[in-house]
Amino acid sequence: MKYNPHGYQRYAKKFIENHESAAVLLDMGLGKTVITLSAINDLLFDSFEISRVLVIAPLRVAKNTWPQEIAKWEHIKGLHYSVAVGTEQERLAALRRKANIYIINRENVDWLITKSGIPFEFDMVVIDELSSFKSWQTKRFKTLMKVRPKVKRIVGLTGTPSGNGLMDLWAEFRLLDMGKRLGRFIGEYRSLYFVPDKRSQQMVFTYKPRPGAKEEIYKRIGDITISMTASDFLDMPELVENTVTVRLDDKERKAYERMKADMVVELGGKEIDAVNAAALSNKLLQMANGAVYDQNRKIVKLHDRKLDALEDLIEGANGKPVLVAYWYKHDLERIKSRFDVREIKNDIDIADWNDGKIPIAVIHPASAGHGLNLQAGGSTLIWFGLTWSLELYQQTNARLYRQGQTHAVVIHHIVAEETIDENVLAALKHKDKTQAALIDAVKANLGGQEHDRSV
């Protein structure tokens, strides 16, 4: 296929070429893969600045999206790539194959650097979903930092740079610029820009930005960062977000409130307890959804309020396909017991959904996060149970609300009234404000043409 780039795509490509370290915050659907591949192509064969590229991506994206994009576009068909996923033998064979680009899933970064025996001789690294390196405590971050000085060029791609707040940015930019802008140490970054928020005596659980910290952080990273949102550059369909509230009855409410207050409750003759605040949050989310696991991982049912609401929403879709996002396995089991559904788990499922062959599909946000194009199969998404992760939430929404969608997208959230569901939804919106502020602060300026979709 012939590539006719939009003006913003040409701009982003040049930005990558002109910056040895680049954070490219592209909204879902803006074509970050082909933009990056176009830049790689020029750096390899026009300016001869690089010779060997490592792409680190989520597994599905590594296996499918990057190879498909290379095969799709005429102007980059000269790129030779090798996908290093699968068994150890398959990965080793792929890494020994002659290629310009080597693509690996992020779970195998440590293996590649410390265990494979393959010399790390990549002069350019592309991290697809930079947010997956937001934790400085993970092995993948620490290992990649060991070889970072060997890398001449690095690009971080993501649409969700600060899914859990500004604290996420330190590790991401530490990888990109080795600490030049936000400091070499997390303690330094924390003390400069944050103050303790939630704490218990000397134990600090969370931090909040100091006054003016956000603006200073955005200013410091602005020279190597651009951001672009789909609404600025594409004719996106209308997005309608809807909250469907369900109410627990007195008995159900009593059980929920007892768990909340005492961290233990008896349901169906089973004692359910939570050992800490995180476990309590997990139990309350399950109870809001209608069931909970006991200590033996047996499902204890509490109510069918959300199943009833889901049935109403499916009926209201009047035969149009719906995609249902669930979180717990017992959510899936109870949904399957009520409806004839099919899970989106592999390429065949994706193809059948996009061909309109699946009236009701279910998907887990962790498997829907990156690289799935589902916009051809429907335009209605129903959140049966919510997640605290802004990244998974936004990425799942973007499976339908993206370039190529031809209908208004409706996103329903089924929320149990006066439960933790309301807190999660509010937190997602609050986090989005923080992230939106970052994106606005470093938004690309295309010479006044950023809103011209015809360029």
PDB file of N, CA and C in Angstrom, residues 378-413:
ATOM      1  N   GLY A 378     -17.811  -3.290  15.729  1.00  0.00           N
ATOM      2  CA  GLY A 378     -18.861  -2.718  16.554  1.00  0.00           C
ATOM      3  C   GLY A 378     -18.434  -1.390  17.136  1.00  0.00           C
ATOM      4  N   SER A 379     -19.354  -0.739  17.824  1.00  0.00           N
ATOM      5  CA  SER A 379     -19.060   0.583  18.374  1.00  0.00           C
ATOM      6  C   SER A 379     -19.612   0.753  19.784  1.00  0.00           C
ATOM      7  N   THR A 380     -19.983  -0.349  20.431  1.00  0.00           N
ATOM      8  CA  THR A 380     -20.512  -0.280  21.791  1.00  0.00           C
ATOM      9  C   THR A 380     -19.646  -1.111  22.728  1.00  0.00           C
ATOM     10  N   LEU A 381     -19.129  -0.467  23.772  1.00  0.00           N
ATOM     11  CA  LEU A 381     -18.312  -1.135  24.782  1.00  0.00           C
ATOM     12  C   LEU A 381     -19.001  -0.996  26.136  1.00  0.00           C
ATOM     13  N   ILE A 382     -19.102  -2.113  26.854  1.00  0.00           N
ATOM     14  CA  ILE A 382     -19.736  -2.106  28.170  1.00  0.00           C
ATOM     15  C   ILE A 382     -18.720  -2.573  29.201  1.00  0.00           C
ATOM     16  N   TRP A 383     -18.446  -1.714  30.179  1.00  0.00           N
ATOM     17  CA  TRP A 383     -17.566  -2.089  31.290  1.00  0.00           C
ATOM     18  C   TRP A 383     -18.399  -2.746  32.378  1.00  0.00           C
ATOM     19  N   PHE A 384     -18.323  -4.075  32.446  1.00  0.00           N
ATOM     20  CA  PHE A 384     -19.037  -4.806  33.494  1.00  0.00           C
ATOM     21  C   PHE A 384     -18.377  -4.577  34.842  1.00  0.00           C
ATOM     22  N   GLY A 385     -17.050  -4.581  34.856  1.00  0.00           N
ATOM     23  CA  GLY A 385     -16.273  -4.302  36.064  1.00  0.00           C
ATOM     24  C   GLY A 385     -15.112  -3.404  35.708  1.00  0.00           C
ATOM     25  N   LEU A 386     -14.822  -2.436  36.550  1.00  0.00           N
ATOM     26  CA  LEU A 386     -13.795  -1.443  36.250  1.00  0.00           C
ATOM     27  C   LEU A 386     -12.417  -1.880  36.738  1.00  0.00           C
ATOM     28  N   THR A 387     -11.396  -1.209  36.240  1.00  0.00           N
ATOM     29  CA  THR A 387     -10.015  -1.425  36.661  1.00  0.00           C
ATOM     30  C   THR A 387      -9.434  -0.112  37.167  1.00  0.00           C
ATOM     31  N   TRP A 388      -8.525  -0.200  38.130  1.00  0.00           N
ATOM     32  CA  TRP A 388      -7.839   0.996  38.610  1.00  0.00           C
ATOM     33  C   TRP A 388      -6.841   1.532  37.585  1.00  0.00           C
ATOM     34  N   SER A 389      -6.453   0.715  36.614  1.00  0.00           N
ATOM     35  CA  SER A 389      -5.396   1.090  35.670  1.00  0.00           C
ATOM     36  C   SER A 389      -5.932   1.999  34.571  1.00  0.00           C
ATOM     37  N   LEU A 390      -5.487   3.241  34.583  1.00  0.00           N
ATOM     38  CA  LEU A 390      -5.897   4.174  33.532  1.00  0.00           C
ATOM     39  C   LEU A 390      -5.396   3.711  32.176  1.00  0.00           C
ATOM     40  N   GLU A 391      -4.189   3.165  32.147  1.00  0.00           N
ATOM     41  CA  GLU A 391      -3.633   2.714  30.875  1.00  0.00           C
ATOM     42  C   GLU A 391      -4.491   1.623  30.246  1.00  0.00           C
ATOM     43  N   LEU A 392      -4.838   0.606  31.029  1.00  0.00           N
ATOM     44  CA  LEU A 392      -5.669  -0.474  30.491  1.00  0.00           C
ATOM     45  C   LEU A 392      -7.059   0.033  30.128  1.00  0.00           C
ATOM     46  N   TYR A 393      -7.576   0.943  30.936  1.00  0.00           N
ATOM     47  CA  TYR A 393      -8.900   1.504  30.667  1.00  0.00           C
ATOM     48  C   TYR A 393      -8.907   2.264  29.344  1.00  0.00           C
ATOM     49  N   GLN A 394      -7.950   3.157  29.154  1.00  0.00           N
ATOM     50  CA  GLN A 394      -7.926   3.954  27.930  1.00  0.00           C
ATOM     51  C   GLN A 394      -7.607   3.102  26.707  1.00  0.00           C
ATOM     52  N   GLN A 395      -6.676   2.178  26.868  1.00  0.00           N
ATOM     53  CA  GLN A 395      -6.311   1.339  25.734  1.00  0.00           C
ATOM     54  C   GLN A 395      -7.464   0.437  25.312  1.00  0.00           C
ATOM     55  N   THR A 396      -8.220  -0.054  26.275  1.00  0.00           N
ATOM     56  CA  THR A 396      -9.380  -0.889  25.933  1.00  0.00           C
ATOM     57  C   THR A 396     -10.430  -0.066  25.204  1.00  0.00           C
ATOM     58  N   ASN A 397     -10.693   1.139  25.682  1.00  0.00           N
ATOM     59  CA  ASN A 397     -11.640   2.017  24.996  1.00  0.00           C
ATOM     60  C   ASN A 397     -11.197   2.283  23.560  1.00  0.00           C
ATOM     61  N   ALA A 398      -9.881   2.403  23.395  1.00  0.00           N
ATOM     62  CA  ALA A 398      -9.333   2.743  22.079  1.00  0.00           C
ATOM     63  C   ALA A 398      -9.388   1.589  21.093  1.00  0.00           C
ATOM     64  N   ARG A 399      -9.784   0.399  21.531  1.00  0.00           N
ATOM     65  CA  ARG A 399      -9.972  -0.686  20.567  1.00  0.00           C
ATOM     66  C   ARG A 399     -11.137  -0.372  19.624  1.00  0.00           C
ATOM     67  N   LEU A 400     -12.115   0.380  20.127  1.00  0.00           N
ATOM     68  CA  LEU A 400     -13.261   0.758  19.295  1.00  0.00           C
ATOM     69  C   LEU A 400     -13.187   2.218  18.865  1.00  0.00           C
ATOM     70  N   TYR A 401     -12.750   3.085  19.794  1.00  0.00           N
ATOM     71  CA  TYR A 401     -12.717   4.517  19.493  1.00  0.00           C
ATOM     72  C   TYR A 401     -11.356   4.864  18.918  1.00  0.00           C
ATOM     73  N   ARG A 402     -11.227   4.699  17.608  1.00  0.00           N
ATOM     74  CA  ARG A 402      -9.946   4.904  16.948  1.00  0.00           C
ATOM     75  C   ARG A 402     -10.192   5.199  15.471  1.00  0.00           C
ATOM     76  N   GLN A 403      -9.127   5.555  14.792  1.00  0.00           N
ATOM     77  CA  GLN A 403      -9.208   5.836  13.371  1.00  0.00           C
ATOM     78  C   GLN A 403      -9.778   4.632  12.627  1.00  0.00           C
ATOM     79  N   GLY A 404     -10.716   4.884  11.727  1.00  0.00           N
ATOM     80  CA  GLY A 404     -11.360   3.819  10.981  1.00  0.00           C
ATOM     81  C   GLY A 404     -12.730   3.464  11.509  1.00  0.00           C
ATOM     82  N   GLN A 405     -13.063   3.939  12.719  1.00  0.00           N
ATOM     83  CA  GLN A 405     -14.393   3.721  13.266  1.00  0.00           C
ATOM     84  C   GLN A 405     -15.381   4.609  12.519  1.00  0.00           C
ATOM     85  N   THR A 406     -16.473   4.035  12.049  1.00  0.00           N
ATOM     86  CA  THR A 406     -17.417   4.782  11.216  1.00  0.00           C
ATOM     87  C   THR A 406     -18.719   5.124  11.924  1.00  0.00           C
ATOM     88  N   HIS A 407     -18.855   4.721  13.184  1.00  0.00           N
ATOM     89  CA  HIS A 407     -20.071   5.004  13.935  1.00  0.00           C
ATOM     90  C   HIS A 407     -19.729   5.680  15.264  1.00  0.00           C
ATOM     91  N   ALA A 408     -20.704   6.364  15.812  1.00  0.00           N
ATOM     92  CA  ALA A 408     -20.524   6.933  17.138  1.00  0.00           C
ATOM     93  C   ALA A 408     -20.231   5.805  18.129  1.00  0.00           C
ATOM     94  N   VAL A 409     -19.254   6.017  18.980  1.00  0.00           N
ATOM     95  CA  VAL A 409     -18.866   5.007  19.958  1.00  0.00           C
ATOM     96  C   VAL A 409     -19.549   5.303  21.289  1.00  0.00           C
ATOM     97  N   VAL A 410     -20.176   4.268  21.834  1.00  0.00           N
ATOM     98  CA  VAL A 410     -20.850   4.396  23.126  1.00  0.00           C
ATOM     99  C   VAL A 410     -20.132   3.513  24.134  1.00  0.00           C
ATOM    100  N   ILE A 411     -19.702   4.120  25.237  1.00  0.00           N
ATOM    101  CA  ILE A 411     -19.021   3.381  26.298  1.00  0.00           C
ATOM    102  C   ILE A 411     -19.876   3.448  27.556  1.00  0.00           C
ATOM    103  N   HIS A 412     -20.391   2.290  27.963  1.00  0.00           N
ATOM    104  CA  HIS A 412     -21.221   2.194  29.164  1.00  0.00           C
ATOM    105  C   HIS A 412     -20.378   1.705  30.340  1.00  0.00           C
ATOM    106  N   HIS A 413     -20.575   2.286  31.507  1.00  0.00           N
ATOM    107  CA  HIS A 413     -19.949   1.801  32.738  1.00  0.00           C
ATOM    108  C   HIS A 413     -21.065   1.352  33.678  1.00  0.00           C
TER     109      HIS A 413
END
